Short mmCIF file of C-alpha atoms in Angstrom, two decimals:
data_model
loop_
_atom_site.label_atom_id
_atom_site.label_comp_id
_atom_site.label_asym_id
_atom_site.label_seq_id
_atom_site.Cartn_x
_atom_site.Cartn_y
_atom_site.Cartn_z
CA MET A 2 -30.51 226.06 -12.55
CA LYS A 3 -29.66 223.93 -9.60
CA LYS A 4 -30.87 222.75 -6.41
CA VAL A 5 -29.99 220.12 -4.50
CA GLU A 6 -33.16 219.57 -2.56
CA HIS A 7 -35.04 218.46 -5.59
CA SER A 8 -34.92 215.23 -7.70
CA MET A 9 -36.32 214.60 -10.29
CA GLU A 10 -39.90 212.52 -9.73
CA GLU A 11 -40.77 216.03 -8.52
CA GLU A 12 -43.75 217.86 -10.32
CA THR A 13 -41.77 221.06 -9.92
CA ILE A 14 -37.75 220.94 -9.88
CA CYS A 15 -35.89 224.11 -9.47
CA GLY A 16 -40.24 226.16 -9.42
CA PHE A 17 -40.60 224.99 -13.09
CA SER A 18 -42.34 222.02 -13.94
CA ARG A 19 -40.89 218.91 -15.08
CA ARG A 20 -41.56 219.29 -18.54
CA ASP A 21 -40.62 223.00 -18.73
CA PHE A 22 -37.21 221.91 -16.91
CA LEU A 23 -36.17 218.93 -18.78
CA LYS A 24 -37.22 221.44 -21.85
CA PHE A 25 -34.63 224.03 -20.54
CA CYS A 26 -31.69 221.67 -20.20
CA SER A 27 -32.26 220.58 -23.89
CA THR A 28 -32.54 224.07 -24.67
CA MET A 29 -29.10 225.14 -23.18
CA ALA A 30 -27.44 222.00 -24.88
CA VAL A 31 -28.54 223.22 -28.10
CA GLY A 32 -27.33 227.17 -27.31
CA MET A 33 -24.19 225.97 -25.71
CA GLY A 34 -24.35 223.31 -29.54
CA LEU A 35 -23.68 220.48 -27.17
CA PRO A 36 -25.17 217.37 -29.00
CA LEU A 37 -28.27 216.46 -28.19
CA GLY A 38 -28.89 214.08 -25.52
CA THR A 39 -26.66 216.27 -23.36
CA GLY A 40 -29.91 218.06 -21.93
CA ALA A 41 -30.74 214.78 -19.24
CA LYS A 42 -26.85 214.93 -18.39
CA ILE A 43 -27.85 218.53 -17.96
CA ALA A 44 -30.72 217.88 -15.88
CA GLU A 45 -28.66 215.67 -13.75
CA ALA A 46 -26.30 217.54 -12.77
CA VAL A 47 -28.02 220.32 -11.74
CA THR A 48 -29.81 218.20 -9.52
CA THR A 49 -27.08 216.50 -8.18
CA GLN A 50 -24.24 218.54 -7.33
CA LYS A 51 -24.14 221.34 -5.17
CA ARG A 52 -21.39 223.89 -6.83
CA PRO A 53 -20.10 227.32 -5.86
CA PRO A 54 -23.15 229.95 -6.80
CA VAL A 55 -22.16 232.48 -9.87
CA LEU A 56 -24.41 235.35 -11.02
CA TRP A 57 -23.40 237.11 -14.29
CA LEU A 58 -24.26 240.76 -14.50
CA SER A 59 -24.31 242.50 -18.46
CA ALA A 60 -23.92 245.97 -18.78
CA GLN A 61 -22.36 247.92 -21.84
CA GLU A 62 -21.67 244.70 -23.45
CA CYS A 63 -21.14 243.17 -27.08
CA THR A 64 -21.69 239.45 -25.73
CA GLY A 65 -18.27 238.81 -26.81
CA CYS A 66 -16.67 238.06 -23.56
CA THR A 67 -19.64 235.24 -23.53
CA GLU A 68 -18.58 233.97 -26.71
CA THR A 69 -15.30 233.65 -25.83
CA LEU A 70 -16.07 231.10 -23.05
CA LEU A 71 -17.65 228.73 -25.97
CA ARG A 72 -13.85 228.72 -27.78
CA THR A 73 -12.64 226.43 -24.42
CA ASN A 74 -11.55 222.69 -24.18
CA HIS A 75 -9.66 222.57 -20.68
CA PRO A 76 -12.06 222.54 -18.94
CA THR A 77 -14.86 223.13 -21.84
CA LEU A 78 -17.75 225.57 -21.02
CA ASP A 79 -20.54 222.60 -20.70
CA LYS A 80 -18.42 220.93 -17.52
CA LEU A 81 -17.33 224.34 -16.25
CA ILE A 82 -21.12 225.48 -15.92
CA LEU A 83 -22.44 221.65 -14.98
CA GLU A 84 -20.12 219.81 -12.99
CA LEU A 85 -18.01 223.05 -11.53
CA ILE A 86 -20.31 226.12 -11.16
CA SER A 87 -23.71 226.94 -10.81
CA LEU A 88 -24.75 229.33 -12.84
CA GLU A 89 -27.40 231.08 -11.26
CA TYR A 90 -28.36 234.21 -13.86
CA HIS A 91 -26.86 235.21 -16.89
CA GLU A 92 -29.09 236.80 -19.17
CA THR A 93 -28.12 235.16 -22.57
CA LEU A 94 -28.38 231.39 -21.10
CA LEU A 95 -31.64 232.18 -18.88
CA VAL A 96 -34.21 229.93 -19.87
CA GLY A 97 -36.75 231.99 -18.32
CA ALA A 98 -36.97 235.96 -18.90
CA GLY A 99 -38.72 239.12 -17.11
CA LYS A 100 -40.09 238.55 -14.05
CA GLN A 101 -39.60 235.03 -13.93
CA ALA A 102 -35.54 235.98 -14.80
CA GLU A 103 -35.26 238.59 -12.00
CA GLN A 104 -37.49 236.36 -9.44
CA TRP A 105 -34.80 233.74 -9.57
CA ARG A 106 -31.49 237.02 -9.25
CA GLU A 107 -33.14 237.77 -6.18
CA LYS A 108 -33.62 234.33 -4.97
CA SER A 109 -30.33 233.63 -5.10
CA MET A 110 -28.70 236.59 -3.93
CA LYS A 111 -30.71 236.30 -1.11
CA GLU A 112 -30.01 232.60 -0.78
CA TYR A 113 -26.30 233.18 -1.13
CA LYS A 114 -25.36 235.90 0.63
CA GLY A 115 -22.24 236.70 1.03
CA LYS A 116 -21.13 233.74 -0.77
CA TYR A 117 -21.59 233.96 -4.55
CA ILE A 118 -19.01 235.12 -7.37
CA LEU A 119 -20.25 238.07 -9.49
CA VAL A 120 -18.71 237.82 -13.49
CA VAL A 121 -19.35 241.99 -14.76
CA ASP A 122 -18.87 241.97 -18.46
CA GLY A 123 -19.60 245.15 -20.24
CA SER A 124 -19.09 248.60 -19.11
CA ILE A 125 -20.80 251.08 -16.41
CA PRO A 126 -22.77 254.39 -17.57
CA VAL A 127 -22.63 256.84 -15.49
CA LYS A 128 -23.81 259.84 -16.88
CA ASP A 129 -27.86 260.98 -16.13
CA ASN A 130 -27.86 258.54 -13.31
CA GLY A 131 -27.09 255.20 -15.57
CA ILE A 132 -30.25 255.56 -17.86
CA TYR A 133 -27.90 253.81 -20.80
CA CYS A 134 -28.26 251.07 -19.82
CA LYS A 135 -31.30 249.09 -18.29
CA ILE A 136 -32.22 245.43 -17.07
CA ALA A 137 -35.59 245.07 -16.00
CA GLY A 138 -36.53 249.03 -15.24
CA LYS A 139 -33.59 249.45 -13.00
CA THR A 140 -30.10 250.65 -14.27
CA ALA A 141 -26.84 248.35 -14.48
CA LEU A 142 -25.72 251.55 -12.37
CA SER A 143 -27.68 250.25 -9.31
CA LEU A 144 -28.03 246.62 -10.29
CA LEU A 145 -23.64 247.03 -9.68
CA GLY A 146 -24.06 248.02 -6.61
CA GLU A 147 -26.89 245.74 -5.06
CA MET A 148 -25.06 242.67 -6.61
CA ALA A 149 -21.10 243.71 -5.93
CA GLN A 150 -22.69 244.39 -2.32
CA ASP A 151 -23.79 240.90 -1.08
CA ALA A 152 -21.04 239.02 -3.49
CA ALA A 153 -17.75 237.15 -2.03
CA ALA A 154 -16.06 238.79 -5.19
CA VAL A 155 -16.47 240.17 -7.90
CA ILE A 156 -14.64 239.75 -12.05
CA ALA A 157 -14.44 242.20 -14.37
CA ILE A 158 -14.19 240.31 -17.71
CA GLY A 159 -13.40 242.04 -20.31
CA SER A 160 -11.60 245.40 -21.19
CA CYS A 161 -15.28 247.33 -20.83
CA ALA A 162 -15.71 245.65 -17.46
CA SER A 163 -11.75 246.41 -16.60
CA TRP A 164 -11.79 249.57 -17.54
CA GLY A 165 -13.89 251.17 -19.36
CA GLY A 166 -13.04 249.29 -23.35
CA ILE A 167 -14.63 250.63 -26.46
CA PRO A 168 -17.45 252.31 -24.67
CA SER A 169 -15.40 254.72 -22.70
CA ALA A 170 -13.12 255.81 -25.52
CA ASP A 171 -13.55 259.31 -26.37
CA PRO A 172 -16.15 261.24 -26.02
CA ASN A 173 -17.48 258.74 -23.55
CA PRO A 174 -21.45 259.32 -24.37
CA THR A 175 -22.25 258.03 -21.95
CA GLY A 176 -19.88 258.06 -19.03
CA ALA A 177 -18.89 254.45 -19.39
CA SER A 178 -16.72 253.11 -16.26
CA PRO A 179 -15.28 250.12 -15.13
CA ALA A 180 -16.74 247.99 -12.13
CA HIS A 181 -14.51 248.65 -9.66
CA GLU A 182 -14.76 252.52 -10.26
CA VAL A 183 -18.25 252.54 -9.45
CA LEU A 184 -17.91 250.11 -6.93
CA LYS A 185 -15.24 252.75 -4.58
CA SER A 186 -17.69 255.53 -5.49
CA LYS A 187 -20.73 253.52 -3.98
CA GLY A 188 -18.16 252.68 -1.22
CA ILE A 189 -18.38 248.67 -1.66
CA LYS A 190 -15.64 246.59 -0.67
CA THR A 191 -15.91 243.11 -2.97
CA PRO A 192 -13.08 242.24 -4.00
CA VAL A 193 -12.40 242.57 -7.81
CA VAL A 194 -10.51 241.40 -10.31
CA ASN A 195 -9.62 242.47 -13.62
CA ILE A 196 -9.99 240.22 -17.09
CA PRO A 197 -9.20 242.56 -19.48
CA GLY A 198 -8.86 241.75 -23.17
CA CYS A 199 -11.40 242.38 -26.23
CA PRO A 200 -12.61 239.97 -26.20
CA PRO A 201 -9.81 238.47 -22.85
CA ASN A 202 -8.16 234.84 -23.07
CA PRO A 203 -11.33 232.90 -22.03
CA TYR A 204 -8.17 230.37 -20.06
CA ASN A 205 -7.56 233.97 -17.84
CA PHE A 206 -10.81 234.54 -16.70
CA LEU A 207 -11.27 230.15 -16.22
CA SER A 208 -7.90 229.60 -14.36
CA THR A 209 -8.94 232.77 -11.98
CA VAL A 210 -12.22 230.77 -11.30
CA LEU A 211 -11.11 227.82 -10.87
CA TYR A 212 -8.14 229.04 -8.72
CA PHE A 213 -11.16 230.65 -6.53
CA LEU A 214 -13.28 227.17 -6.46
CA THR A 215 -10.12 225.48 -5.21
CA PHE A 216 -8.28 227.70 -2.91
CA LYS A 217 -10.72 229.71 -2.04
CA LYS A 218 -8.91 232.53 -2.83
CA LEU A 219 -8.00 235.17 -5.48
CA PRO A 220 -4.42 234.50 -7.33
CA GLU A 221 -2.41 237.10 -6.95
CA LEU A 222 -2.65 240.80 -8.56
CA ASP A 223 -0.94 243.70 -9.81
CA ASP A 224 -1.49 247.62 -9.18
CA GLN A 225 -4.59 247.31 -11.32
CA ALA A 226 -6.13 244.20 -10.39
CA ARG A 227 -4.88 241.54 -12.70
CA PRO A 228 -3.76 238.19 -12.73
CA LYS A 229 -0.16 238.40 -12.39
CA PHE A 230 0.14 235.11 -14.04
CA ALA A 231 -2.20 236.17 -17.25
CA TYR A 232 -0.71 240.34 -17.29
CA GLY A 233 3.03 240.20 -15.50
CA ARG A 234 4.38 241.05 -19.12
CA ILE A 235 4.43 243.16 -22.17
CA ILE A 236 3.53 240.83 -25.21
CA HIS A 237 6.70 242.25 -27.17
CA GLU A 238 8.49 240.07 -24.25
CA ASN A 239 6.60 237.02 -25.65
CA CYS A 240 6.19 237.62 -29.17
CA GLU A 241 7.73 235.32 -31.50
CA ARG A 242 8.40 237.51 -34.23
CA ARG A 243 10.67 239.49 -30.88
CA PRO A 244 14.14 238.74 -32.92
CA HIS A 245 12.80 240.26 -35.97
CA PHE A 246 12.35 243.72 -34.00
CA ASP A 247 16.25 242.85 -31.55
CA ALA A 248 18.08 242.50 -36.04
CA GLY A 249 16.10 245.79 -37.70
CA ARG A 250 14.22 243.41 -39.59
CA PHE A 251 10.65 245.12 -39.68
CA ALA A 252 7.18 245.06 -42.27
CA ILE A 253 6.27 248.38 -43.05
CA GLN A 254 3.59 248.57 -45.07
CA PHE A 255 0.89 245.30 -45.01
CA GLY A 256 1.68 242.86 -47.94
CA ASP A 257 5.34 244.09 -48.89
CA ASP A 258 8.66 241.19 -48.68
CA GLY A 259 8.89 241.63 -44.70
CA HIS A 260 5.36 241.33 -44.07
CA ARG A 261 5.26 238.48 -46.14
CA LYS A 262 8.45 237.05 -44.18
CA GLY A 263 6.85 237.20 -41.26
CA TYR A 264 9.08 240.88 -40.10
CA CYS A 265 8.24 242.10 -36.47
CA LEU A 266 5.23 244.49 -36.84
CA TYR A 267 6.39 247.32 -35.00
CA LYS A 268 6.64 250.12 -37.42
CA LEU A 269 2.90 248.99 -38.52
CA GLY A 270 1.41 250.06 -35.41
CA CYS A 271 1.73 247.25 -32.97
CA LYS A 272 1.09 247.89 -29.68
CA GLY A 273 2.63 244.77 -28.27
CA PRO A 274 5.63 246.70 -26.67
CA GLU A 275 3.17 248.27 -23.66
CA THR A 276 0.54 245.95 -23.26
CA PHE A 277 0.34 243.36 -20.74
CA ASN A 278 -0.43 240.93 -21.69
CA ASN A 279 -0.32 236.70 -22.15
CA CYS A 280 -2.03 236.10 -25.72
CA PRO A 281 1.51 235.26 -27.69
CA ILE A 282 1.57 231.88 -24.79
CA GLN A 283 -1.70 231.35 -23.90
CA LEU A 284 -2.98 232.26 -27.56
CA PHE A 285 -6.70 231.00 -29.19
CA ASN A 286 -9.32 228.99 -29.59
CA ASP A 287 -6.65 225.86 -29.10
CA VAL A 288 -6.18 225.66 -32.70
CA GLY A 289 -2.01 225.50 -32.11
CA SER A 290 0.57 228.09 -33.13
CA GLY A 291 0.18 231.35 -35.19
CA ALA A 292 -3.66 231.56 -33.26
CA TRP A 293 -3.23 235.62 -32.31
CA PRO A 294 -3.27 238.82 -34.04
CA VAL A 295 0.32 239.28 -34.34
CA GLY A 296 0.98 235.82 -35.24
CA THR A 297 -1.95 236.59 -38.59
CA GLY A 298 0.88 239.53 -39.51
CA HIS A 299 -1.72 241.66 -37.67
CA PRO A 300 -0.04 244.34 -35.17
CA CYS A 301 -2.01 243.99 -31.91
CA PHE A 302 -3.70 247.17 -30.46
CA GLY A 303 -3.20 246.56 -27.54
CA CYS A 304 -7.34 245.82 -26.58
CA SER A 305 -6.36 245.03 -22.91
CA GLU A 306 -4.52 247.91 -22.38
CA LYS A 307 -5.92 251.08 -20.69
CA GLY A 308 -4.85 254.00 -22.36
CA VAL A 309 -3.78 252.02 -25.30
CA GLY A 310 -6.81 250.10 -26.86
CA PHE A 311 -9.49 252.26 -28.52
CA THR A 312 -7.59 254.75 -27.45
CA LEU A 313 -4.29 255.36 -29.59
CA PRO A 314 -4.46 255.49 -33.75
CA LEU A 315 -4.03 252.18 -34.94
CA HIS A 316 -1.41 252.25 -36.79
CA SER A 317 0.91 255.04 -34.59
CA PRO A 318 3.85 253.47 -33.16
CA ALA A 319 4.07 252.12 -30.43
CA ARG A 320 5.32 253.86 -27.17
CA PRO A 321 7.75 250.60 -25.62
CA LYS A 322 7.06 249.95 -21.64
CA TYR A 323 11.72 248.63 -22.29
CA ILE A 324 13.34 246.96 -24.24
CA THR A 325 15.46 244.10 -23.04
CA PRO A 326 18.56 243.61 -24.87
CA PRO A 327 19.46 240.82 -26.91
CA SER A 328 21.29 238.30 -25.48
CA LEU A 329 24.52 238.36 -27.51
CA PHE A 330 24.95 241.73 -25.72
CA THR A 331 25.59 241.38 -22.46
CA GLU A 332 25.26 238.60 -19.78
CA VAL A 333 21.79 236.95 -20.18
CA PHE A 334 21.34 237.63 -15.85
CA PRO A 335 24.12 240.11 -15.15
CA HIS A 336 22.73 239.96 -11.66
CA LYS A 337 21.24 236.69 -10.99
CA GLU A 338 23.04 234.38 -8.34
CA GLY A 339 23.02 230.92 -8.81
CA VAL A 340 24.43 230.60 -12.45
CA SER A 341 27.13 230.33 -13.39
CA SER A 342 29.19 232.59 -15.52
CA GLY A 343 29.77 229.20 -17.70
CA THR A 344 26.14 228.98 -17.84
CA LYS A 345 25.70 232.41 -18.75
CA ALA A 346 28.07 232.33 -21.13
CA LEU A 347 26.71 228.82 -23.17
CA ALA A 348 23.19 230.34 -22.79
CA ALA A 349 24.48 233.27 -24.75
CA GLY A 350 24.57 231.53 -27.52
CA VAL A 351 28.83 230.28 -28.14
CA SER A 352 28.31 226.87 -27.87
CA GLY A 353 26.44 225.86 -30.55
CA ALA A 354 26.38 222.04 -29.20
CA ALA A 355 24.05 220.11 -27.19
CA ILE A 356 25.33 221.16 -24.04
CA GLY A 357 24.29 224.80 -25.06
CA ALA A 358 20.80 223.88 -25.93
CA ALA A 359 20.22 222.59 -22.64
CA ALA A 360 22.40 225.68 -20.90
CA ALA A 361 19.78 227.71 -22.53
CA ALA A 362 16.77 225.70 -21.45
CA LEU A 363 18.49 225.71 -18.51
CA VAL A 364 18.16 229.99 -17.73
CA SER A 365 14.88 230.34 -19.87
CA GLY A 366 13.20 228.55 -16.97
CA LEU A 367 15.10 230.04 -14.48
CA GLY A 368 13.59 233.47 -16.41
CA LYS A 369 9.87 231.77 -16.58
CA LYS A 370 9.48 231.52 -12.72
CA ASP A 371 11.94 234.89 -12.08
CA GLY A 372 8.34 237.41 -13.68
CA ASP A 373 10.20 240.45 -13.59
CA SER A 374 13.45 239.95 -13.75
CA GLY A 375 13.18 241.27 -18.07
CA ASN A 376 12.47 244.73 -15.89
CA LYS A 377 15.62 245.81 -14.31
CA GLU A 378 17.50 244.85 -17.57
CA GLU A 379 16.99 248.71 -19.74
CA MET B 7 -60.07 246.72 -21.75
CA SER B 8 -56.85 246.54 -22.40
CA LYS B 9 -53.83 245.16 -20.71
CA ARG B 10 -50.19 246.21 -21.24
CA ILE B 11 -47.58 243.03 -20.13
CA THR B 12 -43.54 243.98 -19.86
CA ILE B 13 -41.22 241.54 -20.59
CA ASP B 14 -37.63 243.08 -19.67
CA PRO B 15 -35.30 241.40 -19.69
CA ILE B 16 -35.35 239.26 -22.84
CA THR B 17 -33.44 236.21 -21.89
CA ARG B 18 -31.31 233.84 -24.78
CA ILE B 19 -30.41 237.19 -27.21
CA GLU B 20 -27.32 238.95 -27.24
CA GLY B 21 -28.21 242.63 -26.05
CA HIS B 22 -30.81 244.49 -23.79
CA LEU B 23 -33.94 244.38 -25.05
CA ARG B 24 -37.48 244.63 -23.91
CA ILE B 25 -40.92 244.17 -25.21
CA ASP B 26 -44.15 245.78 -24.30
CA CYS B 27 -47.19 244.51 -25.01
CA GLU B 28 -50.82 246.05 -25.66
CA ILE B 29 -53.36 243.16 -25.13
CA ASP B 30 -57.00 243.04 -25.38
CA GLY B 31 -59.96 240.19 -25.66
CA GLY B 32 -56.51 237.46 -25.43
CA LYS B 33 -55.16 239.43 -28.63
CA VAL B 34 -51.84 241.23 -28.97
CA THR B 35 -53.17 244.35 -30.47
CA LYS B 36 -50.00 246.65 -29.99
CA ALA B 37 -46.67 245.44 -29.60
CA TRP B 38 -42.74 247.54 -29.17
CA SER B 39 -39.95 246.44 -29.12
CA SER B 40 -37.08 248.50 -27.53
CA GLY B 41 -33.11 247.92 -27.36
CA GLN B 42 -31.83 248.83 -23.47
CA MET B 43 -28.72 249.84 -23.75
CA TRP B 44 -27.14 253.00 -25.23
CA ARG B 45 -23.23 253.29 -26.12
CA GLY B 46 -22.92 255.73 -28.93
CA ILE B 47 -20.46 254.44 -31.20
CA GLU B 48 -21.64 256.50 -33.76
CA THR B 49 -20.42 259.36 -31.62
CA ILE B 50 -17.26 257.70 -30.47
CA LEU B 51 -16.13 257.29 -34.53
CA ARG B 52 -16.59 260.36 -35.80
CA GLY B 53 -13.60 262.59 -36.40
CA ARG B 54 -11.07 259.51 -35.76
CA ASP B 55 -9.02 257.44 -38.58
CA PRO B 56 -10.50 255.99 -40.94
CA ARG B 57 -8.54 252.82 -40.41
CA ASP B 58 -9.32 252.79 -37.29
CA ALA B 59 -12.92 252.36 -37.50
CA TRP B 60 -13.05 249.17 -37.74
CA ILE B 61 -11.95 247.96 -34.35
CA PHE B 62 -14.95 249.93 -33.31
CA THR B 63 -17.53 249.08 -35.69
CA GLN B 64 -17.12 245.48 -35.17
CA ARG B 65 -17.25 245.44 -31.90
CA PHE B 66 -20.83 247.11 -32.11
CA CYS B 67 -21.85 242.75 -31.34
CA GLY B 68 -19.85 239.59 -30.16
CA VAL B 69 -21.59 237.36 -31.12
#
């Protein structure tokens, strides 16, 4: 699914006949919903460029993580896999099946030993020696070890691969485990990045991949190996309904007056106060404001957070990680250097004039740069 | 004189599928398909608040 060495004139390309190869390119284009004719562009792209190889291992998954990548615009999925990376192996996209697919996987692993990125979606069942997920007669448990061993980095996409997700929900019938735990038990030290979410926001994944390709290293990670740029804050901190929470205005039942008015969903069980993610900022599907669960009027159920999503009942109240007080109650940044008390006062809403708005913008800008300042304002 | 062919994985579909065929005289005489992955969602659902069920059932398949 790449190759610098072969030209279109040769009889075989990437081990396929020319006819089969072009057919494959067209199938890929149609499969991704790209316009007809894109097949030729794919053929050109894969025969003339050398791009970083990516192998994608699917374990106990629902393909939702692959689907979510179709909802991207910058870059689009086609640009990603045609111009930026070389997707060597992905069950849902491979044209070859059975032995062909597996031979290609083995060939790529050998050829790009130590250089490829391994993406894992789905949890790895470890109970009964991993028999609950098999590919070509091998368990996902053994395949993960085999493929991660020689990878430059592992990106676990989705909650299942990141912390177990839905298959690991009580009573976890198959011993579903996250990729990093399986690797640890096997003593494999390849670095792992977790991009949890069900599905995760595709931009959190793409940004991580592109960061790695650009800077040749992984982005800064938190204690659960999640990129800080995406999972550095709880949803509650950036929620557009947060002013209603602070003012004590809540929806009590679906369809009641408060719900119709767009009040806070905390009392319906919203897990935004204990879930680290950037949903309210990044949003989904590039369709504008409100395109995320809370924006549609449904409580967040904490899909990306271990111990919250698929674990706590949907309508049980959240256990807030920390509550930052409304700005009117106190100074905005009591311990912040470089912000004058005058600026703080203005930012706290004392002035209604344009200068106040400018100062507020300044302070909110400072707040964004300093990712953790909110944590200390208990 | 029958011959057995196994194709695993079947690609370009959602999930992990395996097909086994028995071929006799150039024709498929018997065929089996089998899902190669099990999560036990029915087991996971048992005993939960019914209002939580959709969170699990809608994740059978993400396509």
